[in-house]
Amino acid sequence: MKPVPNKGVLDIEAYVPGKSRAPEGIELHKLSSNETPLGPPPAAREAALGAAARLELYPDGQASALKQAIAETHALNPKNILCGNGSDELLGLLCQCYLAPGDEAIHTEHGFLVYAIQIRARGATPVVAPETNATADVDAILSRVTDKTKLVFLANPNNPTGTYLPFDEVRRLHAGLPGNVILVLDAAYAEYVRRNDYGAGIELVSAAENVVMTRTFSKIYGLAALRIGWMYGPEAIVDALDRVRGPFNLNAMAIAAGAAAIRDRAFVERAVSFNAEWLEWTTRELEARGLAVTPSVGNFILIHFPNEPGKGAAEADAFLTQRGFILRRVAGYGFPNALRMSIGSEAANRGVVAALDEFLSGRAA
Ligand SMILES: *Cc1c(COP(=O)(O)O)cnc(C)c1O
């Protein structure tokens, strides 16, 4: 006799975060988890330190100050907002509330790995919809819906590809789903997208009973360490998750810092312009060196390496790591010969391009 975890748990391949170590004595440029090189808005840091003065008190279990700041910024009703310990927690709560053993949930071929982990944790089955040109394919998703399907996860834009679905395609996806299936729009990188045909999903959530949008403070707001995410959804879904979540799922520093960060709109604008400039520059420079780069609307790029001995992603990764540039291996996402690079500081972006130049020309191993 020995304890046995629930069905599905041991089928999970544990999430492996981006590496964060450089060799001793070498300056580290962490470009492996899509964090921003700009840090958080200064007011957010001050707010976190202010909250640290009263660590003996439980935080506000409703995270009201944060919800209010989000509601004001995006012109939403706070009743439709639920905050989470990172948006990862909200993705898990959706699975906890809506999936049972035997159910199915769909995600796309190169979709964010957290979906499959949380689906399996409920004893449910992840169903993979193939992508077309490393982009979600609405028809492929719809053709995989069965009467067991309860959730459809769509990261838009997707990580690690950086590709996105135009909003009319998202609408078509929603229109093809039965009313009992929840469409989860994971818009972790929404702030970065500068395309007229993109929408994070707010209008669709407002008009439907079965769509939610998740957002995060880990990326453009530079607060990954504090773990802050939020969901915008119909009251019935918000209510279900609210019953199941931990009563104090956001800590006091997170609530204070998040509320301060989202109010700094000038900071977001600067971060978006900085990213647009360096996303374009880095893509162009790498392509000029013969590397294929998947066109990205996020703050990261997927770089494909040649299928030649000594020139592959694993060798490039080792070469870059030796020089302090930590990128992300993405074999687990179905790209064994690519690396994902977060757009970093000017020095980091220039450094990676120079190092890859050296790597490809075959000098110094
Ligand atoms: C980074 C990321 C998140 C954010 O997760 P947090 O738990 O909020 O830090 C969510 N979805 C995708 C696709 C991401 O890349």
Coordinates of C-alpha atoms and ligand atoms in Angstrom, one line a residue:
M1 CA 0.0 0.0 0.0
K2 CA 1.3 3.4 -0.9
P3 CA -0.1 6.8 -1.7
V4 CA -1.0 7.3 -5.4
P5 CA -1.7 10.8 -7.0
N6 CA -4.8 11.4 -9.0
K7 CA -5.2 10.2 -12.6
G8 CA -3.2 12.4 -14.9
V9 CA -0.8 13.8 -12.4
L10 CA 2.1 11.5 -13.3
D11 CA 1.5 12.1 -17.0
I12 CA 2.6 15.7 -16.5
E13 CA 6.0 16.8 -17.7
A14 CA 7.0 19.4 -15.1
Y15 CA 7.4 22.9 -16.5
V16 CA 11.1 23.8 -16.9
P17 CA 11.6 27.6 -16.5
G18 CA 14.0 29.6 -18.6
K19 CA 17.6 29.3 -17.4
S20 CA 19.0 32.2 -15.4
R21 CA 22.7 31.5 -14.9
A22 CA 25.8 32.7 -16.7
P23 CA 29.4 31.4 -16.2
E24 CA 31.2 32.9 -13.2
G25 CA 32.4 36.4 -13.8
I26 CA 30.5 37.1 -17.0
E27 CA 27.7 39.7 -17.1
L28 CA 24.3 38.0 -17.3
H29 CA 21.7 38.9 -19.9
K30 CA 18.6 36.9 -19.1
L31 CA 16.6 36.7 -22.3
S32 CA 14.9 33.4 -21.5
S33 CA 11.5 34.2 -19.9
N34 CA 10.2 37.2 -21.8
E35 CA 10.8 39.6 -18.9
T36 CA 11.3 43.3 -19.8
P37 CA 14.7 44.9 -19.7
L38 CA 13.1 48.1 -18.5
G39 CA 12.1 46.9 -15.0
P40 CA 8.8 48.0 -13.4
P41 CA 7.6 51.6 -13.2
P42 CA 9.4 53.3 -10.2
A43 CA 6.0 53.9 -8.5
A44 CA 5.4 50.2 -8.4
R45 CA 8.6 49.4 -6.7
E46 CA 7.9 52.2 -4.1
A47 CA 4.4 50.8 -3.5
A48 CA 5.8 47.3 -2.9
L49 CA 8.3 48.6 -0.4
G50 CA 5.5 50.6 1.3
A51 CA 3.5 47.4 1.7
A52 CA 6.5 45.7 3.1
A53 CA 6.2 47.9 6.2
R54 CA 3.2 45.8 7.4
L55 CA 4.1 42.2 6.7
E56 CA 2.3 40.9 9.8
L57 CA -1.1 41.7 8.4
Y58 CA -3.1 39.5 6.0
P59 CA -3.5 41.2 2.6
D60 CA -7.0 42.3 1.3
G61 CA -8.5 39.1 0.2
Q62 CA -10.5 40.9 -2.6
A63 CA -7.4 42.7 -3.9
S64 CA -9.8 45.7 -4.2
A65 CA -7.3 48.4 -4.9
L66 CA -5.8 46.3 -7.7
K67 CA -9.1 45.4 -9.2
Q68 CA -10.2 49.0 -9.1
A69 CA -7.0 50.2 -10.9
I70 CA -7.5 47.5 -13.6
A71 CA -11.2 48.4 -14.0
E72 CA -10.4 52.1 -14.3
T73 CA -7.6 51.6 -16.8
H74 CA -9.5 49.3 -19.1
A75 CA -13.0 50.8 -18.5
L76 CA -14.3 47.5 -17.1
N77 CA -16.8 46.6 -14.3
P78 CA -14.7 45.3 -11.3
K79 CA -17.3 42.6 -10.8
N80 CA -16.0 41.0 -14.0
I81 CA -12.4 40.9 -12.8
L82 CA -10.6 38.2 -10.8
C83 CA -7.0 38.6 -9.8
G84 CA -4.6 35.7 -9.6
N85 CA -1.1 34.8 -8.3
G86 CA 0.2 35.2 -11.8
S87 CA -2.1 34.4 -14.7
D88 CA -0.8 30.8 -14.4
E89 CA -3.0 30.5 -11.3
L90 CA -6.1 31.6 -13.2
L91 CA -5.4 29.1 -15.9
G92 CA -5.2 26.4 -13.2
L93 CA -8.4 27.6 -11.6
L94 CA -10.3 27.5 -14.9
C95 CA -9.2 23.8 -15.2
Q96 CA -10.1 23.1 -11.6
C97 CA -13.6 24.5 -12.0
Y98 CA -14.5 23.3 -15.5
L99 CA -12.6 20.0 -16.1
A100 CA -13.3 16.6 -14.7
P101 CA -11.6 13.2 -15.5
G102 CA -12.6 12.2 -19.0
D103 CA -13.2 15.7 -20.3
E104 CA -11.1 17.3 -23.1
A105 CA -9.6 20.7 -23.5
I106 CA -8.0 21.9 -26.7
H107 CA -4.7 23.9 -27.1
T108 CA -2.7 24.6 -30.2
E109 CA 0.4 22.7 -31.4
H110 CA 3.0 25.2 -30.2
G111 CA 0.8 26.6 -27.4
F112 CA 1.9 27.6 -23.9
L113 CA 3.0 24.5 -21.9
V114 CA 1.0 25.5 -18.8
Y115 CA -2.3 24.6 -20.5
A116 CA -1.4 20.9 -20.9
I117 CA 0.0 20.7 -17.3
Q118 CA -3.2 22.1 -15.8
I119 CA -5.5 20.0 -18.0
R120 CA -3.7 16.8 -17.0
A121 CA -3.7 17.8 -13.4
R122 CA -7.5 17.5 -13.5
G123 CA -7.4 14.0 -15.1
A124 CA -8.7 15.5 -18.4
T125 CA -7.2 15.1 -21.8
P126 CA -5.3 17.8 -23.7
V127 CA -6.2 17.7 -27.4
V128 CA -3.7 19.3 -29.7
A129 CA -4.9 21.3 -32.7
P130 CA -2.2 21.6 -35.4
E131 CA -1.0 25.1 -36.4
T132 CA -0.4 26.5 -39.9
N133 CA 2.8 28.4 -40.4
A134 CA 3.4 28.4 -36.6
T135 CA 0.0 30.2 -36.2
A136 CA -3.2 29.0 -34.6
D137 CA -5.6 27.5 -37.1
V138 CA -9.3 28.2 -36.3
D139 CA -10.6 25.3 -38.5
A140 CA -8.2 22.9 -37.0
I141 CA -9.4 23.8 -33.5
L142 CA -13.1 23.7 -34.4
S143 CA -12.7 20.3 -36.0
R144 CA -11.4 18.9 -32.7
V145 CA -14.4 19.9 -30.6
T146 CA -16.4 17.0 -29.3
D147 CA -19.1 16.7 -26.7
K148 CA -16.3 16.1 -24.1
T149 CA -14.7 19.5 -24.9
K150 CA -15.0 22.0 -22.0
L151 CA -12.2 24.5 -22.6
V152 CA -10.3 25.9 -25.6
F153 CA -7.0 27.7 -24.8
L154 CA -5.7 30.3 -27.2
A155 CA -2.6 32.4 -26.4
N156 CA -2.9 35.5 -28.6
P157 CA -0.2 36.4 -29.4
N158 CA 1.3 32.9 -28.7
N159 CA 4.4 32.1 -26.8
P160 CA 6.9 30.9 -28.1
T161 CA 6.0 31.7 -31.7
G162 CA 5.1 35.4 -31.3
T163 CA 2.4 34.9 -34.0
Y164 CA -1.2 36.1 -33.5
L165 CA -4.7 35.6 -34.8
P166 CA -6.6 38.7 -36.1
F167 CA -9.6 39.5 -34.1
D168 CA -12.1 38.5 -36.8
E169 CA -10.5 35.0 -36.7
V170 CA -11.0 34.9 -32.9
R171 CA -14.6 35.8 -33.4
R172 CA -15.0 33.1 -36.0
L173 CA -13.5 30.6 -33.5
H174 CA -15.9 31.7 -30.8
A175 CA -18.9 31.6 -33.2
G176 CA -18.1 27.9 -34.0
L177 CA -17.9 26.8 -30.3
P178 CA -20.9 25.3 -28.5
G179 CA -22.2 27.6 -25.6
N180 CA -20.9 25.3 -22.9
V181 CA -17.3 25.5 -24.1
I182 CA -15.2 28.3 -22.6
L183 CA -12.8 30.1 -24.9
V184 CA -9.8 31.2 -22.9
L185 CA -8.0 34.1 -24.5
D186 CA -4.5 34.3 -22.9
A187 CA -3.4 37.8 -23.8
A188 CA -0.2 37.9 -21.8
Y189 CA 1.6 40.0 -24.5
A190 CA -1.4 42.1 -25.6
E191 CA 0.2 45.4 -24.7
Y192 CA 3.0 44.9 -27.1
V193 CA 0.9 44.3 -30.2
R194 CA 0.7 47.1 -32.7
R195 CA -1.6 45.7 -35.3
N196 CA -5.0 47.3 -36.3
D197 CA -6.6 43.8 -36.8
Y198 CA -5.6 42.6 -33.3
G199 CA -7.9 42.6 -30.2
A200 CA -7.1 41.1 -26.8
G201 CA -10.7 40.0 -26.4
I202 CA -12.4 42.5 -24.1
E203 CA -15.3 43.1 -26.6
L204 CA -15.9 39.4 -27.0
V205 CA -15.9 38.7 -23.3
S206 CA -18.4 41.6 -22.8
A207 CA -20.8 40.1 -25.3
A208 CA -20.6 36.4 -24.5
E209 CA -21.2 34.0 -21.6
N210 CA -18.4 31.7 -22.5
V211 CA -15.2 33.7 -23.2
V212 CA -12.6 34.9 -20.7
M213 CA -9.4 36.9 -21.2
T214 CA -6.3 36.5 -19.0
R215 CA -3.7 39.2 -18.6
T216 CA -0.4 39.5 -16.6
F217 CA 1.8 42.0 -14.9
S218 CA 4.8 39.7 -15.5
K219 CA 5.7 41.0 -18.9
I220 CA 5.3 44.7 -19.9
Y221 CA 4.8 45.8 -16.3
G222 CA 8.1 44.2 -15.1
L223 CA 6.6 42.6 -12.0
A224 CA 7.2 38.9 -12.7
A225 CA 8.7 38.4 -9.3
L226 CA 5.5 39.4 -7.5
R227 CA 3.2 37.0 -9.4
I228 CA 0.2 39.1 -10.6
G229 CA -2.4 38.2 -13.2
W230 CA -6.0 39.0 -13.8
M231 CA -9.0 37.6 -15.7
Y232 CA -11.9 39.5 -17.3
G233 CA -14.9 37.2 -17.7
P234 CA -18.6 36.8 -17.3
E235 CA -19.9 37.1 -13.7
A236 CA -20.8 33.4 -13.5
I237 CA -17.3 32.3 -14.4
V238 CA -15.6 34.9 -12.1
D239 CA -17.9 33.7 -9.3
A240 CA -17.0 30.0 -9.8
L241 CA -13.3 30.7 -9.7
D242 CA -13.7 33.1 -6.8
R243 CA -15.2 30.3 -4.7
V244 CA -12.2 28.0 -5.3
R245 CA -9.2 30.3 -5.1
G246 CA -7.1 30.7 -2.0
P247 CA -8.6 33.4 0.2
F248 CA -5.5 35.5 0.1
N249 CA -4.1 34.5 -3.3
L250 CA -2.4 37.9 -3.9
N251 CA 0.1 39.2 -1.5
A252 CA 0.1 42.7 -0.2
M253 CA 3.1 43.8 -2.1
A254 CA 1.6 42.5 -5.3
I255 CA -1.7 44.3 -4.8
A256 CA 0.1 47.6 -4.1
A257 CA 2.7 47.4 -6.9
G258 CA 0.2 46.2 -9.5
A259 CA -2.2 49.1 -8.8
A260 CA 0.6 51.6 -9.1
A261 CA 2.1 50.0 -12.2
I262 CA -1.1 49.9 -14.3
R263 CA -1.8 53.6 -13.7
D264 CA 1.5 54.6 -15.3
R265 CA 0.3 54.8 -18.9
A266 CA 3.4 56.8 -20.1
F267 CA 5.6 53.9 -18.9
V268 CA 3.6 51.4 -21.0
E269 CA 3.9 53.6 -24.1
R270 CA 7.6 53.9 -23.7
A271 CA 8.0 50.2 -23.2
V272 CA 5.9 49.5 -26.3
S273 CA 8.1 51.9 -28.5
F274 CA 11.3 50.5 -27.1
N275 CA 10.2 47.0 -27.9
A276 CA 8.9 47.8 -31.4
E277 CA 12.3 49.4 -32.2
W278 CA 14.4 46.5 -31.0
L279 CA 12.1 43.8 -32.1
E280 CA 12.5 45.1 -35.6
W281 CA 16.2 45.7 -35.4
T282 CA 17.0 42.3 -33.9
T283 CA 14.8 40.5 -36.5
R284 CA 16.3 42.3 -39.4
E285 CA 19.9 41.8 -38.2
L286 CA 19.4 38.1 -37.6
E287 CA 17.7 37.6 -41.0
A288 CA 20.6 39.5 -42.6
R289 CA 22.9 36.7 -41.2
G290 CA 20.8 34.0 -42.8
L291 CA 18.8 32.9 -39.8
A292 CA 15.0 32.4 -40.2
V293 CA 13.0 34.4 -37.6
T294 CA 9.2 33.7 -37.1
P295 CA 7.5 37.1 -37.5
S296 CA 6.6 38.2 -33.9
V297 CA 4.2 40.8 -32.5
G298 CA 5.4 40.2 -28.9
N299 CA 8.5 41.0 -27.0
F300 CA 10.4 37.9 -28.1
I301 CA 11.4 36.1 -31.3
L302 CA 11.8 32.5 -32.3
I303 CA 15.1 32.0 -34.1
H304 CA 15.6 29.0 -36.3
F305 CA 19.0 27.5 -36.8
P306 CA 20.5 25.7 -39.8
N307 CA 20.3 21.9 -40.0
E308 CA 24.1 21.7 -40.2
P309 CA 26.5 19.9 -37.9
G310 CA 27.8 22.4 -35.3
K311 CA 25.4 25.1 -36.3
G312 CA 22.2 24.0 -34.5
A313 CA 20.2 25.5 -31.7
A314 CA 21.9 23.4 -29.0
E315 CA 25.4 24.5 -30.1
A316 CA 24.2 28.1 -30.5
D317 CA 22.7 28.0 -27.0
A318 CA 26.0 26.7 -25.5
F319 CA 28.0 29.4 -27.4
L320 CA 25.7 32.2 -26.2
T321 CA 25.6 31.0 -22.6
Q322 CA 29.4 31.1 -22.5
R323 CA 29.1 34.8 -23.3
G324 CA 26.4 35.5 -20.8
F325 CA 23.4 35.5 -23.2
I326 CA 20.7 33.2 -21.8
L327 CA 18.1 32.3 -24.4
R328 CA 15.4 29.6 -24.2
R329 CA 15.5 26.1 -25.7
V330 CA 12.1 25.4 -27.1
A331 CA 12.2 21.7 -28.0
G332 CA 9.4 21.1 -25.5
Y333 CA 7.3 23.4 -27.7
G334 CA 8.0 21.4 -30.8
F335 CA 11.0 23.4 -32.1
P336 CA 14.0 21.3 -31.5
N337 CA 16.3 23.5 -33.7
A338 CA 15.2 27.0 -32.5
L339 CA 15.8 29.3 -29.6
R340 CA 13.5 31.9 -28.2
M341 CA 15.1 35.2 -27.4
S342 CA 13.3 37.9 -25.3
I343 CA 14.0 41.4 -26.6
G344 CA 16.5 42.8 -24.1
S345 CA 18.4 46.0 -23.5
E346 CA 20.2 47.6 -26.4
A347 CA 23.5 46.0 -25.2
A348 CA 21.9 42.6 -24.9
N349 CA 20.3 42.7 -28.4
R350 CA 23.5 43.9 -30.0
G351 CA 25.5 41.4 -28.0
V352 CA 23.4 38.4 -29.2
V353 CA 23.6 39.5 -32.8
A354 CA 27.4 39.9 -32.6
A355 CA 27.8 36.6 -30.8
L356 CA 25.7 34.8 -33.4
D357 CA 27.7 36.4 -36.2
E358 CA 30.8 34.8 -34.6
F359 CA 29.0 31.5 -34.1
L360 CA 27.8 31.2 -37.7
S361 CA 31.1 32.2 -39.2
G362 CA 32.6 29.3 -37.3
R363 CA 35.3 31.3 -35.4
A364 CA 36.1 30.4 -31.8
A365 CA 34.0 27.5 -30.5
Ligands
LIG1 C1 4.4 34.7 -19.5 C2 3.1 34.1 -19.9 C3 2.0 34.2 -19.0 C4 2.1 34.9 -17.7 O1 2.2 34.1 -16.6 P1 2.2 34.7 -15.2 O2 1.8 33.6 -14.4 O3 1.2 35.8 -15.2 O4 3.6 35.2 -14.9 C5 0.8 33.6 -19.4 N1 0.6 33.1 -20.7 C6 1.6 33.1 -21.5 C7 1.4 32.6 -22.9 C8 2.9 33.6 -21.2 O5 3.9 33.5 -22.0

